[in-house]
Tab-separated table of C-alpha atoms in Angstrom:
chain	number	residue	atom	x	y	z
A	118	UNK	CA	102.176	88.718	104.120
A	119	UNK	CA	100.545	92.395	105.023
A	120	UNK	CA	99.524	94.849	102.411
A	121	UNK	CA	98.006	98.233	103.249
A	122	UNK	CA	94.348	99.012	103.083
A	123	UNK	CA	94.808	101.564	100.625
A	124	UNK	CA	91.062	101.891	99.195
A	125	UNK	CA	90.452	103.756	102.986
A	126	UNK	CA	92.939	106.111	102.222
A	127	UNK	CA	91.012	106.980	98.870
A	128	UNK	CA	87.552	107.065	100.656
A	129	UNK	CA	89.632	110.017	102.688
A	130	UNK	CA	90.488	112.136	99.573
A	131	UNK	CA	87.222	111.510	98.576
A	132	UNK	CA	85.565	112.854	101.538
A	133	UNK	CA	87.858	115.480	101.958
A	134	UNK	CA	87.483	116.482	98.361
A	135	UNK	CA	83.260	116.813	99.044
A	136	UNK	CA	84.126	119.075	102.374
A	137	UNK	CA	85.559	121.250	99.567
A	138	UNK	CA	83.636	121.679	97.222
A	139	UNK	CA	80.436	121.688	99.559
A	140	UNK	CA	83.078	124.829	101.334
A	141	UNK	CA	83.363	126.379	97.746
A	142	UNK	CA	79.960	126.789	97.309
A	143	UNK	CA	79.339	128.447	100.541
A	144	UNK	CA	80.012	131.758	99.045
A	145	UNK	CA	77.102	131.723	97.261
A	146	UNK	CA	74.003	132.921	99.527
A	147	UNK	CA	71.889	130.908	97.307
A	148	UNK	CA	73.931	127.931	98.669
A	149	UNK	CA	74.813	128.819	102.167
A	150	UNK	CA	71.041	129.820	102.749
A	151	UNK	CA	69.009	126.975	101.527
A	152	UNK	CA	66.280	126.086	103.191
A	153	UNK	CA	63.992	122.890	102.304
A	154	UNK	CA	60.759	123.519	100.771
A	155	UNK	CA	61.725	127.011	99.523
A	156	UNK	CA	61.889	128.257	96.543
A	157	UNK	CA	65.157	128.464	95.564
A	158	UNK	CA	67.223	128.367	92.410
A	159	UNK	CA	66.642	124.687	90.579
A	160	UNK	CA	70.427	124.016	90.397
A	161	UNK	CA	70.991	124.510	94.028
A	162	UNK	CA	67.737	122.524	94.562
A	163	UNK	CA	69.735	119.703	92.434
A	164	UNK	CA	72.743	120.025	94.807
A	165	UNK	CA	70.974	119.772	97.872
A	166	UNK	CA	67.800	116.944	97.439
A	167	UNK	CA	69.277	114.919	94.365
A	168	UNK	CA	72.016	112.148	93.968
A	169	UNK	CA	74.341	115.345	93.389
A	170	UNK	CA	74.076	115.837	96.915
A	171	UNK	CA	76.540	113.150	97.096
A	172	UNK	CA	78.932	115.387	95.828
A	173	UNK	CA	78.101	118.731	96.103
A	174	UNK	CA	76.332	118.811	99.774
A	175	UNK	CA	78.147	116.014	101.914
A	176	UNK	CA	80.806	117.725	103.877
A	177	UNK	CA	79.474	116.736	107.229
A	178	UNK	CA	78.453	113.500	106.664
A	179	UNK	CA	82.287	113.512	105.394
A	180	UNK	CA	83.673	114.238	108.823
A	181	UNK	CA	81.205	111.638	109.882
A	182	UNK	CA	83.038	109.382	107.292
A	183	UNK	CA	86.572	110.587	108.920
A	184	UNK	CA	85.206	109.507	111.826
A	185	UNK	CA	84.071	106.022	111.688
A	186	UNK	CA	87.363	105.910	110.235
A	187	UNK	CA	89.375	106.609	112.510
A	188	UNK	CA	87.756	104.047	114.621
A	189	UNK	CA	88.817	101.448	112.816
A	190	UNK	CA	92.672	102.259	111.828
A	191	UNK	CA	92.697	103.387	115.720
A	192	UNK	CA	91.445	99.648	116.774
A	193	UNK	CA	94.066	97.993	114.742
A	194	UNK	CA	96.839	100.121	116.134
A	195	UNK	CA	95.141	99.482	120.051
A	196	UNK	CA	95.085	95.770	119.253
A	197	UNK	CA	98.343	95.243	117.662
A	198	UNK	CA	101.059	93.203	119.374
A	199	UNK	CA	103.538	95.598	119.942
A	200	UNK	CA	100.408	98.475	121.200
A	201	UNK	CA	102.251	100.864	123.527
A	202	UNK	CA	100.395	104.122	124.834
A	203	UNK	CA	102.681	106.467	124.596
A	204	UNK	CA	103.897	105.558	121.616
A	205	UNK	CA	100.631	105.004	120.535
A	206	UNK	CA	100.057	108.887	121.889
A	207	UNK	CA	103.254	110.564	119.990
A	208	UNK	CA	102.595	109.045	117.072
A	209	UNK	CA	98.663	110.611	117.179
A	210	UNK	CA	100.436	113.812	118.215
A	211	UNK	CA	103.302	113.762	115.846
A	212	UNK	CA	100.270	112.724	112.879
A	213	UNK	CA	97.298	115.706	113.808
A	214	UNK	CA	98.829	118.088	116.450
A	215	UNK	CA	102.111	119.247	114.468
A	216	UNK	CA	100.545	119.735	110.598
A	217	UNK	CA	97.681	121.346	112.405
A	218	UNK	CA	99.774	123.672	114.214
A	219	UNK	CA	102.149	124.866	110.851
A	220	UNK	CA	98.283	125.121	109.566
A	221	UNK	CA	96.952	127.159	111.781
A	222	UNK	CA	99.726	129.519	111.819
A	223	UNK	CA	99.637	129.909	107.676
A	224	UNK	CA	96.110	130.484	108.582
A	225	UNK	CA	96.581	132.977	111.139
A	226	UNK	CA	99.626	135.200	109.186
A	227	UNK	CA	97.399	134.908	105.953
A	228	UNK	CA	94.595	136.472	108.202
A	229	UNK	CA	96.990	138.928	109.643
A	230	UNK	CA	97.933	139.898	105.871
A	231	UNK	CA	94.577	140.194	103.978
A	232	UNK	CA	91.627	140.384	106.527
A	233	UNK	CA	92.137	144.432	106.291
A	234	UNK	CA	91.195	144.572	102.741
A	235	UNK	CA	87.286	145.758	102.620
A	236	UNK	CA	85.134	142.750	101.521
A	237	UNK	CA	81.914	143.332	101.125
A	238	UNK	CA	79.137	140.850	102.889
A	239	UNK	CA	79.060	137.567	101.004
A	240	UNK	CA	77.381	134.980	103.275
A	241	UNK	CA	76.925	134.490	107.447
A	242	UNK	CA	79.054	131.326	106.803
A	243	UNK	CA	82.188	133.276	105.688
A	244	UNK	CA	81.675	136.288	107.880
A	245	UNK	CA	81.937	133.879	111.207
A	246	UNK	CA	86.035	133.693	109.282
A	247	UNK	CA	88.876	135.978	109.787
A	248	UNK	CA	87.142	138.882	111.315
A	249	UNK	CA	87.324	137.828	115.454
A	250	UNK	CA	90.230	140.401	117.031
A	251	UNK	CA	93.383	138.389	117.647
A	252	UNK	CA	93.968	138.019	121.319
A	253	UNK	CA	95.950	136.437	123.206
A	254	UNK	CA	93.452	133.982	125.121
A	255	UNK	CA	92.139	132.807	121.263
A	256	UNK	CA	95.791	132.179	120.124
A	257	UNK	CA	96.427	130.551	122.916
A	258	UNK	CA	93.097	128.453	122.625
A	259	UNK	CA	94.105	127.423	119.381
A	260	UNK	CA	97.437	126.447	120.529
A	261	UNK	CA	96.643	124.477	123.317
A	262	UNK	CA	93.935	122.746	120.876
A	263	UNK	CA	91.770	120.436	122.858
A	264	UNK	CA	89.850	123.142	124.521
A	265	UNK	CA	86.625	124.473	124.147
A	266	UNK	CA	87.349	127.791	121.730
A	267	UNK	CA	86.098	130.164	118.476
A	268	UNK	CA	87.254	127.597	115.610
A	269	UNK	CA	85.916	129.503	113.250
A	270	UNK	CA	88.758	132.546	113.844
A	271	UNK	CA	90.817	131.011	111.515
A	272	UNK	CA	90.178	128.093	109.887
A	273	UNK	CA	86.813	126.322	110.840
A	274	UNK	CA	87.741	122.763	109.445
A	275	UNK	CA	89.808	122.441	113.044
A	276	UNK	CA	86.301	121.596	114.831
A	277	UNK	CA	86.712	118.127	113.968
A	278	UNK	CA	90.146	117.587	114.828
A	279	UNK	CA	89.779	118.785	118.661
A	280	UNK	CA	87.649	115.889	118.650
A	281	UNK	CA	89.713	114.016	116.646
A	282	UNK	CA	92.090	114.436	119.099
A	283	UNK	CA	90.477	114.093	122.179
A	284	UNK	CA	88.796	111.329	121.077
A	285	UNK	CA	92.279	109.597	120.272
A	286	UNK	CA	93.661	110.318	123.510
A	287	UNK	CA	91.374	108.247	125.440
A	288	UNK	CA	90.392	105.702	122.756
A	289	UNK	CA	92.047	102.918	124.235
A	290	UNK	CA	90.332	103.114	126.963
A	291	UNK	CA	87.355	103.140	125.277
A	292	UNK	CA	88.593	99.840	123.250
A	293	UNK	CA	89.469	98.092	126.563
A	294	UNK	CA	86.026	99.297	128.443
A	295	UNK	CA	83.252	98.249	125.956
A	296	UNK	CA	84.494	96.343	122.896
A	297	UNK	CA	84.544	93.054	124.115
A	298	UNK	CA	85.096	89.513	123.245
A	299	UNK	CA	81.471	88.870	122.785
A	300	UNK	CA	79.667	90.543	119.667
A	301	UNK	CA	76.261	90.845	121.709
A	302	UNK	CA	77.909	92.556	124.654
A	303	UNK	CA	79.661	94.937	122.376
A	304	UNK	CA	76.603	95.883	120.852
A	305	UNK	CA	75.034	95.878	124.167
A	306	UNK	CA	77.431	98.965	125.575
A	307	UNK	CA	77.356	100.485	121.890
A	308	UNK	CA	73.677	101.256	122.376
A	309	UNK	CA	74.162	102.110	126.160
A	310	UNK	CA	76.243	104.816	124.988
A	311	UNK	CA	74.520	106.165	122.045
A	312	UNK	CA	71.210	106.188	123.828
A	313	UNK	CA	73.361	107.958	126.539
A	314	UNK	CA	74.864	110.768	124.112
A	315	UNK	CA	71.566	111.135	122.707
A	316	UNK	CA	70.333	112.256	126.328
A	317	UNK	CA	72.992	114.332	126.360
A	318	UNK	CA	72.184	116.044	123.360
A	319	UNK	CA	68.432	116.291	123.814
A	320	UNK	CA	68.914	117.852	127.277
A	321	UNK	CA	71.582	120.191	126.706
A	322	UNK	CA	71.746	119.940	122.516
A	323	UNK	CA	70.437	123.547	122.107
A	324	UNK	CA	73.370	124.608	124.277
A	325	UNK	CA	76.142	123.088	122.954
A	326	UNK	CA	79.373	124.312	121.318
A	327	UNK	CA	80.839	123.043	118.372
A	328	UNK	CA	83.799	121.989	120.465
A	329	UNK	CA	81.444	120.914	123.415
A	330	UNK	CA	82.778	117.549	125.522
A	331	UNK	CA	79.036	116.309	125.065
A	332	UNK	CA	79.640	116.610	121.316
A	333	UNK	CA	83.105	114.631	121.843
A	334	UNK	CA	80.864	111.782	123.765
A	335	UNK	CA	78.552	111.532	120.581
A	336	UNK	CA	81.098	111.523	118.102
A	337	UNK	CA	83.129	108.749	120.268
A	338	UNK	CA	80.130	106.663	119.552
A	339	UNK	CA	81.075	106.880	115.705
A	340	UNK	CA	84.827	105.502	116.652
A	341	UNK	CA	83.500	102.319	118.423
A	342	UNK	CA	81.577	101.975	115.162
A	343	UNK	CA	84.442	102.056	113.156
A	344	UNK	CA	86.075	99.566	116.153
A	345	UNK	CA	83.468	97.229	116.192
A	346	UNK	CA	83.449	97.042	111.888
A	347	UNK	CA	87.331	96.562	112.665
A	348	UNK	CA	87.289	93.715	114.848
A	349	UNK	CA	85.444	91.774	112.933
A	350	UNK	CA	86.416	92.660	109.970
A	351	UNK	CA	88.096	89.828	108.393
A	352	UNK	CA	83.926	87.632	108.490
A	353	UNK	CA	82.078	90.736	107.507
A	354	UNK	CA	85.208	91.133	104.210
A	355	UNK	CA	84.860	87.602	103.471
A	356	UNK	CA	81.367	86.909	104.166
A	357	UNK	CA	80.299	89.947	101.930
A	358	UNK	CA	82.982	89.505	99.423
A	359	UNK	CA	80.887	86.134	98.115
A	360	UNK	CA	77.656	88.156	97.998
A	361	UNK	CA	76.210	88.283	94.239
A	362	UNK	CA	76.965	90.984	92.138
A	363	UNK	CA	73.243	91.996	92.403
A	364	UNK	CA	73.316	92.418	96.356
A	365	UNK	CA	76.556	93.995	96.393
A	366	UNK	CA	75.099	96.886	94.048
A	367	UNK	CA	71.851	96.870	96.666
A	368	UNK	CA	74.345	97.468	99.356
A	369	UNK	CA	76.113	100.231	97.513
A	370	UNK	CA	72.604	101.899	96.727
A	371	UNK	CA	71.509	101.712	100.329
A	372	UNK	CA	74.963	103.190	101.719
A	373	UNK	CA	74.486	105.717	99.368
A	374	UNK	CA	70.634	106.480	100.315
A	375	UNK	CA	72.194	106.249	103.973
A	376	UNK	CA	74.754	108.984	103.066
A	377	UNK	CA	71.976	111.232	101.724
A	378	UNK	CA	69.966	111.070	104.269
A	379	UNK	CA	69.049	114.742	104.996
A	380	UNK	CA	68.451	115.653	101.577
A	381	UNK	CA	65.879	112.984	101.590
A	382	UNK	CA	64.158	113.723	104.760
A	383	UNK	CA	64.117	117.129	104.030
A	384	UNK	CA	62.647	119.368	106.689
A	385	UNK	CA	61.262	116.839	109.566
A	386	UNK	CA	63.028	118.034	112.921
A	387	UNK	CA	62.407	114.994	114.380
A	388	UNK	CA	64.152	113.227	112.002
A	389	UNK	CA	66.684	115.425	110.618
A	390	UNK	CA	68.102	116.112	113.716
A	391	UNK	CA	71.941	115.787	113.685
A	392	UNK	CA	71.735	113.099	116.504
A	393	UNK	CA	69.313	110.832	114.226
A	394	UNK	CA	71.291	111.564	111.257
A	395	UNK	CA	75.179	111.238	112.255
A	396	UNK	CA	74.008	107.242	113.033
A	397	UNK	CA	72.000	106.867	109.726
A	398	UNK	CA	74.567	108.282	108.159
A	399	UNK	CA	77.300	105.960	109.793
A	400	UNK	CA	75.372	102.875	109.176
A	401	UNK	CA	76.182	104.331	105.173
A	402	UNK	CA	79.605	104.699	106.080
A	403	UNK	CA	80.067	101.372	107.605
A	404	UNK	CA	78.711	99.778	104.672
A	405	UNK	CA	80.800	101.814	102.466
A	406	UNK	CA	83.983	100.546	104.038
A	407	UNK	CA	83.095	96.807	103.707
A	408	UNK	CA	82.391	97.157	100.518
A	409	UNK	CA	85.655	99.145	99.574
A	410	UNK	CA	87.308	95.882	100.552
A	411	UNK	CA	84.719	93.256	99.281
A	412	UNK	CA	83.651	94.611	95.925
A	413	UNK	CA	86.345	94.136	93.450
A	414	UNK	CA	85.276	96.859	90.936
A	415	UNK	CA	84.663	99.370	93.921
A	416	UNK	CA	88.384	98.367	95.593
A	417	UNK	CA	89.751	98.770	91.813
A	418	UNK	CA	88.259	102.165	91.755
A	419	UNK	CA	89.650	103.054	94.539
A	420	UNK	CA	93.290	102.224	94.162
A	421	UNK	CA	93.471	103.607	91.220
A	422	UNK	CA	96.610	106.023	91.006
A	423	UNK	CA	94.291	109.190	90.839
A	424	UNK	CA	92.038	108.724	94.018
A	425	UNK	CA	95.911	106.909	96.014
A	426	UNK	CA	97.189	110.278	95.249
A	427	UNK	CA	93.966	112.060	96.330
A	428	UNK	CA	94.128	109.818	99.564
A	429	UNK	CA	97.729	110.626	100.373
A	430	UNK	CA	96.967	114.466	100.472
A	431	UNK	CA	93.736	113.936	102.099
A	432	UNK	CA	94.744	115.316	105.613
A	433	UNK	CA	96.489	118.359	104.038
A	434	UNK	CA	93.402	119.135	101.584
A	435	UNK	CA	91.606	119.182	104.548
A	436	UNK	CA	93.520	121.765	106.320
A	437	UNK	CA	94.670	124.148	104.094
A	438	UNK	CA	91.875	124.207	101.583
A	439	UNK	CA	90.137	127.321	103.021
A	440	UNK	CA	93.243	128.966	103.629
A	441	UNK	CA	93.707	129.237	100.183
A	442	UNK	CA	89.754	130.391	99.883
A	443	UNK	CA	89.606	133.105	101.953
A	444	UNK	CA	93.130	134.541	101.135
A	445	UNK	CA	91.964	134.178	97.109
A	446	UNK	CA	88.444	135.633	97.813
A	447	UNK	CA	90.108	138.641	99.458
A	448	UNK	CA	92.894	138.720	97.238
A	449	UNK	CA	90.442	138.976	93.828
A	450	UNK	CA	86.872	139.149	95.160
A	451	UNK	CA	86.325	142.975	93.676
A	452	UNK	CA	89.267	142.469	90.573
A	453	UNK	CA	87.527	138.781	89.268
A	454	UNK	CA	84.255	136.850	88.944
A	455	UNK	CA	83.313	135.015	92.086
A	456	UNK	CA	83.516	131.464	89.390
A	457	UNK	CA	87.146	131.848	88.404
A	458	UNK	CA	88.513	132.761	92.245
A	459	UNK	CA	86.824	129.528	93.096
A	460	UNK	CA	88.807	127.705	90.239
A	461	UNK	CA	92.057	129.917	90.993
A	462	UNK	CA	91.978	128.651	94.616
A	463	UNK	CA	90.511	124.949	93.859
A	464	UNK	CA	93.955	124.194	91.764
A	465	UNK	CA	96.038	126.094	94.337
A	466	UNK	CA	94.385	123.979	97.653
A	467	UNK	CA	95.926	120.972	95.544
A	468	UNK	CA	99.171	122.621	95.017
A	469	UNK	CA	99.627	124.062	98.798
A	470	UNK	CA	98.122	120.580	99.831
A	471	UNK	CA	100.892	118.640	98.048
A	472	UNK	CA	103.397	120.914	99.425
A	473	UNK	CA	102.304	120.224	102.994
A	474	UNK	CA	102.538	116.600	102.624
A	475	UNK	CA	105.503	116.424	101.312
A	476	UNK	CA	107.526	119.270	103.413
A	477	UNK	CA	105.167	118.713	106.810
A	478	UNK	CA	103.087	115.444	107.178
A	479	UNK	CA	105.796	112.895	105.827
A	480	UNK	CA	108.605	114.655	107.863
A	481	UNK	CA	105.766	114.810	110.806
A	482	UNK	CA	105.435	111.025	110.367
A	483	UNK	CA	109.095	110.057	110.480
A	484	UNK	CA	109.701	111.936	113.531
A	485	UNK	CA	107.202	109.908	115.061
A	486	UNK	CA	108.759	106.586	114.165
A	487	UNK	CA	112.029	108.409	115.097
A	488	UNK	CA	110.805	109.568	118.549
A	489	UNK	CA	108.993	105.762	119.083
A	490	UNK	CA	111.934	103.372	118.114
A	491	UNK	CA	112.251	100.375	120.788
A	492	UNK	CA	115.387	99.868	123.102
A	493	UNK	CA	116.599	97.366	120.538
A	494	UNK	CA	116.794	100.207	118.083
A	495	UNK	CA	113.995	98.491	115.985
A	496	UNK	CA	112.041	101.531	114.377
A	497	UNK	CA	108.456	101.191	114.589
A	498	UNK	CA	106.554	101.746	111.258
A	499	UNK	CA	106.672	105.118	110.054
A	500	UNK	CA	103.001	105.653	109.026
A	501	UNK	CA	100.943	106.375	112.045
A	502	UNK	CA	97.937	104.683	110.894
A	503	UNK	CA	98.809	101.411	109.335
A	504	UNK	CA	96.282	99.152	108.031
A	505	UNK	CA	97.281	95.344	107.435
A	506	UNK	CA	95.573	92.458	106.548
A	507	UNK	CA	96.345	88.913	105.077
A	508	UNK	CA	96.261	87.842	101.645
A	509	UNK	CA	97.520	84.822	99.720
């Protein structure tokens, strides 16, 4: 008997919930242009270098979440039985590609519609937003996705699905290359390649787009992470669900110290670099995932109907929610305070969000089983990412 690993899909909503709000706050220059050791104002010192930082500051250690992620759903699909690559490939297409693409054009006509309205300046962060010319080449960048282009034209959340994506498309590969049977050997090519990617970085870091290939080959790193938790998952679940309730709570603490790295470290380049900190960071995540499974309060938590719904959304929060900011904030910035356009738009991300699910993921999703079913006529499952795992 199977059931789904549905706590992961809450540690998604989750994340994509804290890429929000850290988004949201971005508007305020107080916010967008903190510095460490300054003196700014207390309550954005609280957001930035306190346990709120958690909540408030952790979009990109988010995506880092997303990531390690992926890595381990991916591994289970790679590994599975009835693993084909191109269905395997549709289904990653039919899952990020096609909601990305109605995204992108909301994103695009809601541009089209509102970036003439005069805004004044708010912050560099939401300038770099809806005011690049639309040409041809950068719609055709966006469509053809996987490239190396502006994502911040439109909507700048799509960074991390062009290496989503990428990443995907050669994953197996990956999988078949350098996790192997052996634990030690798996670690050994895991550090080969991170020490690699951190070459990479150091050499040509300064450099480097957002959409850069080098930046794909660090955050691939993160999915063999996520693939190397996955493979072994069922010792680590059971070895660390019969840890005492004490060391469990350690665990949580330290995941959570992991996660907040930066705002801990403060300013020290050399160690609040983003090469440093994506791994620290991970090593969070990874622990944060076991204990999803292993801790029965913290799995509780999680499946609780609230954060399920939050999970199933996830992807569409994730795209759409600054579609709905920047059309509100030129909509009302001049007619409203800058609080309540924030709230106005916060309510509506979940209401467009729900909408895209339900009208675009889900339909996404079954044409992917639809377009994958076997010769014997034997439909496939139609959730892209499944996540099984024995009990009883």
């Amino acid at each position: 008997m199977t059931s789904r690993y549905e706590e992961f899909d809450s540690l998604r909503g989750l994340a994509a919930l804290i890429v929000l709000i850290g988004h949201y706050l971005m508007v305020y220059p107080a916010y967008a242009n903190y510095k460490y050791d300054s003196n700014s104002p207390y309550m954005i010192y609280l957001f930035k270098e306190t346990p709120l930082r958690l909540f408030f500051s952790s979009g990109n250690e988010s995506v880092i979440l997303f990531f390690v992620l992926s890595g381990f759903v991916l591994y289970l699909s790679v590994t599975s039985a009835k693993f084909r690559y191109s269905t395997y490939l549709i289904k990653r297409v039919f899952r990020i590609y096609i909601p990305y693409l109605v995204a992108i054009s909301l994103a695009i006509l809601a541009k089209r519609l509102l970036s003439h309205i005069d805004l004044p300046f708010i912050t560099d962060w939401f300038s770099k937003s809806w005011t690049a010319l639309d040409t041809p080449s950068l719609l055709i960048e966006h469509l053809l996705f996987i490239g190396q282009f502006n994502t911040d034209a439109y909507n700048n959340v799509i960074w991390s699905l062009v290496h989503e994506m990428r990443i995907s498309i050669v994953f197996p590969v990956l999988v078949l290359l350098f996790i192997r049977r052996k634990l030690k050997y798996s670690l050994l090519w895991l550090f080969v390649l991170i020490f690699s990617s951190t070459v990479c970085l150091y050499l040509f870091g300064s450099s480097v787009d957002i959409t850069s290939i080098i930046l794909s080959f660090h955050y691939s790193t993160l999915f063999l992470m996520g693939a190397m938790l996955a493979k072994y998952r069922h010792t680590l679940f059971a070895y660390t669900f019969k840890m005492k309730k004490t060391v469990k709570t350690s665990l949580l603490m330290w995941a959570i110290i992991c996660f907040m790295y930066e705002g801990i470290i403060g300013e020290v380049d050399f160690l609040n670099n983003y090469i440093f900190r994506d791994y620290v960071v991970s090593c969070g995540v990874c622990i944060f995932i076991t204990m999803s499974v292993s801790s029965q309060t913290v799995s509780t938590l999680l499946r609780s109907r609230m954060l399920t719904f939050l999970g199933k959304i996830s992807y569409s929060l994730y795209l759409y929610h600054l579609i709905s900011l920047f059309s509100f904030m030129y909509l009302f910035y001049n007619k409203l305070p800058t609080g309540l356009i924030l709230v106005f738009s916060f309510f509506f991300s979940f209401l467009l969000s729900s909408v895209a699910y339900l009208f675009v993921e889900k339909p996404c999703m079954s044409l992917g089983s639809y377009f994958t079913r076997n010769k014997q006529g034997t439909e496939i499952s139609n959730v892209p990412i499944v996540l099984k795992r024995k009990i009883g």
